PDB file of C-alpha atoms in Angstrom:
ATOM      1  CA  MET A   1      53.918 104.208 146.219  1.00 33.00           C
ATOM      2  CA  PRO A   2      54.500 100.941 144.398  1.00 36.00           C
ATOM      3  CA  PRO A   3      51.945  99.979 141.744  1.00 38.00           C
ATOM      4  CA  SER A   4      49.184  97.503 142.638  1.00 37.00           C
ATOM      5  CA  LEU A   5      49.439  93.943 141.447  1.00 38.00           C
ATOM      6  CA  PRO A   6      47.961  93.392 138.028  1.00 41.00           C
ATOM      7  CA  GLY A   7      44.877  91.328 137.485  1.00 41.00           C
ATOM      8  CA  PRO A   8      41.412  91.280 138.888  1.00 41.00           C
ATOM      9  CA  ALA A   9      40.799  90.933 142.663  1.00 46.00           C
ATOM     10  CA  ASP A  10      38.619  87.870 142.039  1.00 51.00           C
ATOM     11  CA  ALA A  11      36.958  85.900 139.232  1.00 63.00           C
ATOM     12  CA  ASP A  12      33.903  88.211 139.009  1.00 85.00           C
ATOM     13  CA  THR A  13      35.963  91.378 138.610  1.00 95.00           C
ATOM     14  CA  TYR A  14      37.166  92.637 135.238  1.00 98.00           C
ATOM     15  CA  ILE A  15      40.126  94.807 134.327  1.00 98.00           C
ATOM     16  CA  ALA A  16      39.348  98.201 132.743  1.00 98.00           C
ATOM     17  CA  VAL A  17      42.420  99.769 131.165  1.00 98.00           C
ATOM     18  CA  CYS A  18      42.638 103.542 131.129  1.00 97.00           C
ATOM     19  CA  ASP A  19      45.297 105.488 129.167  1.00 95.00           C
ATOM     20  CA  HIS A  20      45.516 108.248 131.844  1.00 95.00           C
ATOM     21  CA  THR A  21      46.350 108.538 135.530  1.00 94.00           C
ATOM     22  CA  HIS A  22      42.846 109.735 136.313  1.00 94.00           C
ATOM     23  CA  LEU A  23      39.408 109.981 134.809  1.00 96.00           C
ATOM     24  CA  PHE A  24      37.663 112.995 133.311  1.00 96.00           C
ATOM     25  CA  PRO A  25      34.846 113.720 130.887  1.00 97.00           C
ATOM     26  CA  GLY A  26      35.687 112.070 127.570  1.00 96.00           C
ATOM     27  CA  ALA A  27      38.108 109.586 129.104  1.00 97.00           C
ATOM     28  CA  ARG A  28      37.888 106.061 127.825  1.00 97.00           C
ATOM     29  CA  CYS A  29      38.492 102.705 129.574  1.00 97.00           C
ATOM     30  CA  ARG A  30      38.605  99.356 127.912  1.00 98.00           C
ATOM     31  CA  ILE A  31      37.038  96.466 129.809  1.00 98.00           C
ATOM     32  CA  GLN A  32      38.854  93.211 129.148  1.00 97.00           C
ATOM     33  CA  GLY A  33      37.783  89.587 129.515  1.00 96.00           C
ATOM     34  CA  LEU A  34      34.021  89.936 129.248  1.00 96.00           C
ATOM     35  CA  PRO A  35      32.376  86.676 128.167  1.00 95.00           C
ATOM     36  CA  ASP A  36      30.104  88.498 125.600  1.00 95.00           C
ATOM     37  CA  PRO A  37      31.657  91.830 124.718  1.00 96.00           C
ATOM     38  CA  ARG A  38      29.166  92.475 121.843  1.00 95.00           C
ATOM     39  CA  GLY A  39      26.149  91.921 124.054  1.00 95.00           C
ATOM     40  CA  PHE A  40      27.768  93.953 126.887  1.00 95.00           C
ATOM     41  CA  ALA A  41      28.477  96.937 124.603  1.00 94.00           C
ATOM     42  CA  ALA A  42      24.842  96.866 123.408  1.00 92.00           C
ATOM     43  CA  ARG A  43      23.384  96.501 126.891  1.00 92.00           C
ATOM     44  CA  PRO A  44      25.810  96.937 129.786  1.00 93.00           C
ATOM     45  CA  THR A  45      25.063  95.051 133.066  1.00 94.00           C
ATOM     46  CA  PRO A  46      26.312  95.757 136.544  1.00 95.00           C
ATOM     47  CA  ILE A  47      29.933  94.498 137.122  1.00 97.00           C
ATOM     48  CA  ASP A  48      32.902  95.086 139.380  1.00 98.00           C
ATOM     49  CA  VAL A  49      36.001  96.362 137.702  1.00 98.00           C
ATOM     50  CA  ASP A  50      39.560  97.167 138.599  1.00 98.00           C
ATOM     51  CA  VAL A  51      40.488 100.347 136.777  1.00 98.00           C
ATOM     52  CA  ARG A  52      44.144 100.058 135.764  1.00 98.00           C
ATOM     53  CA  PHE A  53      45.548 103.509 135.193  1.00 98.00           C
ATOM     54  CA  SER A  54      48.576 104.354 132.946  1.00 97.00           C
ATOM     55  CA  ASP A  55      50.824 104.765 136.030  1.00 97.00           C
ATOM     56  CA  GLY A  56      50.181 101.137 137.118  1.00 97.00           C
ATOM     57  CA  VAL A  57      47.817 102.070 139.935  1.00 98.00           C
ATOM     58  CA  ILE A  58      44.654  99.984 140.154  1.00 98.00           C
ATOM     59  CA  ALA A  59      41.403 101.323 141.753  1.00 98.00           C
ATOM     60  CA  ASP A  60      38.301  99.358 142.649  1.00 98.00           C
ATOM     61  CA  ALA A  61      35.190 100.344 140.746  1.00 98.00           C
ATOM     62  CA  ARG A  62      31.671  99.361 140.086  1.00 97.00           C
ATOM     63  CA  LEU A  63      29.674  99.831 136.889  1.00 97.00           C
ATOM     64  CA  SER A  64      25.990 100.295 137.878  1.00 95.00           C
ATOM     65  CA  THR A  65      23.017 100.199 135.527  1.00 91.00           C
ATOM     66  CA  ASP A  66      20.314 100.328 138.164  1.00 81.00           C
ATOM     67  CA  GLY A  67      19.366 103.994 137.836  1.00 67.00           C
ATOM     68  CA  PRO A  68      16.771 105.539 135.631  1.00 62.00           C
ATOM     69  CA  ALA A  69      19.368 107.053 133.327  1.00 69.00           C
ATOM     70  CA  ASP A  70      22.726 106.024 131.938  1.00 82.00           C
ATOM     71  CA  ALA A  71      25.159 103.575 133.449  1.00 93.00           C
ATOM     72  CA  VAL A  72      27.463 104.995 136.131  1.00 96.00           C
ATOM     73  CA  LEU A  73      31.047 104.023 136.897  1.00 97.00           C
ATOM     74  CA  THR A  74      31.912 104.651 140.535  1.00 97.00           C
ATOM     75  CA  VAL A  75      35.610 104.556 141.332  1.00 98.00           C
ATOM     76  CA  ALA A  76      36.865 104.201 144.887  1.00 98.00           C
ATOM     77  CA  ALA A  77      39.398 106.701 146.284  1.00 97.00           C
ATOM     78  CA  TYR A  78      43.004 106.047 145.226  1.00 97.00           C
ATOM     79  CA  THR A  79      46.397 107.735 145.061  1.00 96.00           C
ATOM     80  CA  THR A  80      48.125 108.199 141.720  1.00 96.00           C
ATOM     81  CA  GLY A  81      51.662 106.992 141.213  1.00 96.00           C
ATOM     82  CA  ALA A  82      52.846 110.650 141.618  1.00 96.00           C
ATOM     83  CA  GLY A  83      51.123 110.865 145.071  1.00 96.00           C
ATOM     84  CA  THR A  84      47.960 112.795 144.186  1.00 95.00           C
ATOM     85  CA  SER A  85      44.925 111.670 146.184  1.00 96.00           C
ATOM     86  CA  ILE A  86      41.774 111.243 144.122  1.00 95.00           C
ATOM     87  CA  GLY A  87      38.497 110.882 146.116  1.00 96.00           C
ATOM     88  CA  VAL A  88      35.608 108.636 145.313  1.00 97.00           C
ATOM     89  CA  ARG A  89      34.043 109.737 142.048  1.00 96.00           C
ATOM     90  CA  SER A  90      31.067 108.600 139.955  1.00 96.00           C
ATOM     91  CA  TRP A  91      31.048 109.115 136.230  1.00 96.00           C
ATOM     92  CA  ILE A  92      28.118 108.881 133.817  1.00 95.00           C
ATOM     93  CA  VAL A  93      28.930 106.440 131.002  1.00 96.00           C
ATOM     94  CA  ARG A  94      27.863 108.314 127.953  1.00 94.00           C
ATOM     95  CA  GLY A  95      28.547 105.534 125.518  1.00 94.00           C
ATOM     96  CA  THR A  96      30.042 102.098 124.891  1.00 95.00           C
ATOM     97  CA  ALA A  97      31.885 100.785 121.844  1.00 95.00           C
ATOM     98  CA  LEU A  98      33.148  97.395 120.805  1.00 94.00           C
ATOM     99  CA  ALA A  99      36.869  97.490 120.357  1.00 90.00           C
ATOM    100  CA  GLY A 100      38.058  94.058 119.210  1.00 88.00           C
ATOM    101  CA  GLY A 101      37.334  91.682 122.136  1.00 92.00           C
ATOM    102  CA  GLU A 102      37.082  94.577 124.567  1.00 97.00           C
ATOM    103  CA  VAL A 103      34.334  97.081 125.441  1.00 97.00           C
ATOM    104  CA  GLU A 104      35.283 100.711 125.589  1.00 97.00           C
ATOM    105  CA  LEU A 105      33.447 102.855 128.142  1.00 97.00           C
ATOM    106  CA  ILE A 106      33.299 106.538 127.141  1.00 97.00           C
ATOM    107  CA  LEU A 107      32.795 108.698 130.268  1.00 97.00           C
ATOM    108  CA  GLY A 108      30.652 111.769 130.424  1.00 95.00           C
ATOM    109  CA  GLY A 109      30.461 114.203 133.284  1.00 94.00           C
ATOM    110  CA  ALA A 110      30.264 113.495 136.999  1.00 93.00           C
ATOM    111  CA  ALA A 111      27.205 111.612 138.132  1.00 92.00           C
ATOM    112  CA  PRO A 112      24.818 113.431 140.449  1.00 84.00           C
ATOM    113  CA  ALA A 113      25.467 112.550 144.041  1.00 73.00           C
TER     114      ALA A 113
END
């Protein structure tokens, strides 16, 4: 499968770079291009992101902050560059960190369904 085109799907979608081909507890993704990274790291708001994995595959995702607990990153189903199908998954964001001009999301376990 050829990699998806780089870049956000639209002006209101941000790229989140992940150094792996899939997500797991402890994985980190760096959101790029936020207008106020410091403010976002301190208090995340709901946004659409395109998660760009290390194999070049991009998956649609949504960071939600509507729930009573931590922020949740929900990633749409996708297929890795090696052909492994990954279903829709939601991850609790256990922390954020400012990394230069980017905001790093630190994922915890799977979010309750």
